[in-house]
XYZ file of C-alpha atoms in Angstrom:
253
model
C -13.286 -5.398 -2.462
C -12.626 -4.010 1.002
C -9.710 -2.354 2.761
C -9.655 -2.891 6.519
C -7.700 -0.927 9.168
C -4.171 -2.243 9.507
C -4.312 -4.104 6.188
C -2.173 -3.701 3.075
C -4.140 -4.444 -0.093
C -2.227 -4.404 -3.373
C -3.807 -3.862 -6.781
C -1.964 -5.509 -9.658
C -2.753 -5.862 -13.336
C -1.646 -4.712 -16.791
C -1.805 -1.100 -17.938
C -5.398 0.001 -18.423
C -6.764 -2.687 -16.120
C -8.461 -0.240 -13.740
C -5.910 0.126 -10.938
C -5.742 3.928 -10.964
C -9.510 4.186 -11.435
C -10.042 2.026 -8.358
C -7.610 4.187 -6.378
C -9.493 7.340 -7.415
C -12.748 5.765 -6.256
C -11.161 5.055 -2.880
C -9.892 8.640 -2.677
C -13.339 9.987 -3.494
C -12.133 12.046 -6.462
C -14.031 9.893 -8.956
C -17.688 8.842 -8.854
C -18.851 5.394 -9.882
C -20.565 4.822 -13.239
C -22.103 1.633 -11.874
C -22.296 0.035 -8.469
C -21.279 1.778 -5.259
C -18.140 2.952 -3.499
C -18.544 3.359 0.250
C -16.136 5.316 2.400
C -16.372 5.668 6.153
C -17.816 9.113 7.020
C -15.103 11.732 7.551
C -12.462 9.211 6.539
C -8.961 10.707 6.678
C -7.244 9.815 3.421
C -3.731 10.558 2.186
C -2.279 9.943 -1.245
C 1.185 9.457 -2.706
C 0.987 9.966 -6.484
C 2.821 7.972 -9.111
C 4.598 11.121 -10.282
C 5.024 14.560 -8.786
C 6.631 17.153 -10.994
C 8.495 19.952 -9.254
C 10.355 22.820 -10.840
C 13.935 21.957 -9.980
C 14.908 25.623 -10.381
C 12.644 26.539 -7.444
C 14.536 26.763 -4.130
C 12.492 24.518 -1.860
C 13.720 22.661 1.206
C 12.136 19.446 2.429
C 10.649 21.190 5.477
C 9.069 23.903 3.343
C 7.759 21.295 0.913
C 5.923 19.541 3.754
C 4.165 22.808 4.585
C 2.850 23.414 1.061
C -0.277 21.327 1.658
C -0.381 21.082 5.467
C -0.580 23.502 8.346
C 1.832 21.850 10.717
C 4.099 22.860 13.551
C 7.746 21.924 13.912
C 6.935 18.896 16.067
C 4.597 17.424 13.445
C 7.197 17.933 10.732
C 9.917 16.338 12.838
C 7.671 13.385 13.713
C 6.826 12.754 10.043
C 10.483 12.952 9.034
C 11.505 10.640 11.876
C 8.830 8.100 10.930
C 10.169 7.952 7.374
C 13.829 8.084 8.447
C 14.437 11.398 6.681
C 15.212 13.729 9.603
C 18.655 14.413 8.159
C 17.026 15.746 4.977
C 14.962 18.487 6.641
C 17.016 21.382 5.272
C 18.091 19.790 2.006
C 16.816 21.126 -1.305
C 14.163 18.923 -2.914
C 16.116 19.142 -6.164
C 19.083 17.384 -4.549
C 17.207 14.309 -3.314
C 17.733 10.856 -4.762
C 14.768 8.871 -6.040
C 14.430 6.920 -2.802
C 14.783 10.030 -0.643
C 12.152 11.835 -2.701
C 9.659 8.976 -2.232
C 10.303 8.904 1.517
C 9.599 12.633 1.724
C 6.328 12.084 -0.151
C 5.432 9.429 2.421
C 6.321 11.853 5.222
C 3.947 14.417 3.749
C 1.218 11.788 3.420
C 1.324 10.635 7.043
C 1.331 14.125 8.578
C -2.479 14.035 8.698
C -2.525 10.640 10.495
C -4.538 9.007 7.696
C -6.925 6.125 8.226
C -6.458 5.157 4.582
C -3.208 5.635 2.680
C -3.347 5.269 -1.106
C 0.030 4.683 -2.762
C 0.310 4.729 -6.553
C 3.576 3.057 -7.614
C 5.440 4.399 -4.548
C 8.819 2.907 -5.512
C 8.942 4.092 -9.116
C 12.434 5.188 -10.134
C 14.087 3.502 -7.142
C 16.709 0.743 -7.392
C 16.025 -2.773 -6.080
C 17.589 -2.276 -2.649
C 15.726 1.001 -2.322
C 12.473 -0.738 -3.263
C 12.927 -3.321 -0.523
C 13.644 -0.600 2.038
C 10.609 1.444 0.978
C 8.249 -1.515 1.203
C 9.575 -2.267 4.690
C 8.959 1.379 5.565
C 5.381 1.097 4.278
C 4.874 -1.927 6.533
C 6.277 0.060 9.456
C 3.878 2.943 8.770
C 0.956 0.506 8.638
C 1.958 -0.995 11.973
C 2.449 2.361 13.697
C -0.662 4.117 12.355
C -2.876 1.014 12.015
C -4.121 2.539 8.775
C -5.434 0.683 5.777
C -3.120 0.882 2.774
C -4.237 0.554 -0.833
C -1.123 0.000 -2.914
C -0.756 -0.013 -6.694
C 2.367 -1.760 -7.910
C 4.038 -3.405 -10.896
C 6.875 -4.745 -8.724
C 5.310 -8.168 -8.317
C 8.376 -9.958 -6.968
C 8.931 -7.504 -4.125
C 5.399 -6.472 -3.244
C 4.198 -10.056 -2.809
C 6.365 -10.393 0.297
C 4.923 -7.314 2.012
C 1.205 -7.291 1.231
C -1.632 -8.947 3.140
C -3.997 -9.309 0.216
C -3.725 -9.026 -3.561
C -6.448 -8.044 -6.006
C -5.673 -8.764 -9.645
C -7.540 -6.504 -12.078
C -8.053 -6.613 -15.816
C -11.173 -4.520 -16.334
C -12.741 -6.626 -13.587
C -11.525 -8.563 -10.557
C -9.741 -11.586 -12.017
C -8.739 -13.068 -8.663
C -8.077 -11.967 -5.107
C -6.716 -13.384 -1.875
C -3.388 -13.935 -0.169
C -0.246 -13.660 -2.320
C 0.142 -17.449 -2.223
C -3.410 -18.149 -3.365
C -3.374 -15.501 -6.098
C -0.082 -16.576 -7.673
C -1.298 -20.169 -7.850
C -4.641 -19.263 -9.442
C -5.430 -20.039 -13.081
C -6.500 -16.432 -13.718
C -3.175 -15.031 -12.518
C -1.170 -17.507 -14.576
C -3.248 -16.672 -17.656
C -2.642 -12.945 -17.198
C 1.044 -12.941 -16.197
C 2.310 -16.327 -17.395
C 3.483 -19.525 -15.725
C 7.077 -18.284 -15.398
C 6.058 -15.220 -13.390
C 3.786 -17.279 -11.147
C 6.524 -19.843 -10.510
C 9.058 -17.145 -9.695
C 6.716 -15.401 -7.284
C 6.139 -18.652 -5.420
C 9.646 -18.199 -3.983
C 8.606 -15.039 -2.148
C 6.960 -15.888 1.162
C 4.586 -13.438 2.812
C 5.430 -12.973 6.486
C 3.502 -10.883 8.986
C 2.829 -10.821 12.717
C -0.965 -10.905 12.609
C -3.865 -12.981 11.337
C -7.062 -11.794 9.658
C -10.224 -13.111 11.300
C -13.449 -13.914 9.376
C -15.024 -10.588 10.395
C -12.066 -8.663 8.983
C -10.492 -7.819 12.341
C -6.842 -8.576 13.024
C -5.452 -10.930 15.651
C -1.805 -10.857 16.702
C 0.397 -13.745 15.641
C 1.074 -14.678 19.253
C -2.652 -14.912 20.032
C -3.281 -16.990 16.922
C -0.517 -19.428 17.825
C -1.691 -19.790 21.413
C -5.291 -20.372 20.358
C -4.322 -23.076 17.888
C -1.542 -24.595 20.056
C 1.006 -23.942 17.311
C 4.577 -22.717 17.077
C 6.174 -20.324 14.601
C 7.207 -23.311 12.490
C 3.571 -24.345 12.085
C 2.310 -20.951 10.941
C 1.407 -20.699 7.263
C 0.135 -17.681 5.316
C -3.535 -17.160 6.166
C -6.362 -16.052 3.916
C -8.124 -12.726 4.402
C -11.832 -12.136 4.289
C -12.652 -10.538 0.963
C -15.811 -8.978 -0.385
C -15.802 -8.585 -4.155
C -18.518 -6.520 -5.817
C -20.380 -7.801 -8.827
C -19.444 -4.738 -10.850
C -15.916 -3.557 -11.498
C -16.552 -0.190 -9.844
C -17.716 -1.645 -6.536
C -15.356 -0.828 -3.689
C -15.905 -0.826 0.071
C -13.267 1.139 1.954
């Protein structure tokens, strides 16, 4: 598997399938038992964990929270808050944030270092459906503005399928991978999640304004349409180039 700049790759699969292990390999906090995991030298990586426990009795504003792990000036803090639409929360206590606000602040902290790779482990956990949709749109916005690769772990199949470029389905190994449309129609996916889930997900169309070329680079939608003499109505979801390692621990980031 590979994660390219400007690409959102989503890992799905049942509990214990290897999603978190794969994320740790990408982060460089876990070494491979077999195979190889390659990361670009001096790769800037940021991480949003599945859970972050804070002592709610500790007086801690959002601005101070952002400084716990980063040396940043006021401009950097303001830019991160603006990018995640949380400027109005700067002086609010972390203990008073809603689930969606808390996740947005975690994203703000993650992008302060201008990451080249952003690893998100269940970033919408504990957020209602409307909040989930808004957060996934925000993740797309961050990808577009930073042109960073995003490795996303999610159980929210119905929502995430409409925002990701490529899906990798794990169950101790790579069961299937490709565009959301190709994965949900595959036999392996239907075996793992059931026909009903696959049929329901077929209703969610993946829309983006770029196309992945065979070498992994990204072409704008306008350029792709002009080259192929097409209109918006002719554009269908396109497949992404994918390299899958022979061993389950192989990852190329």
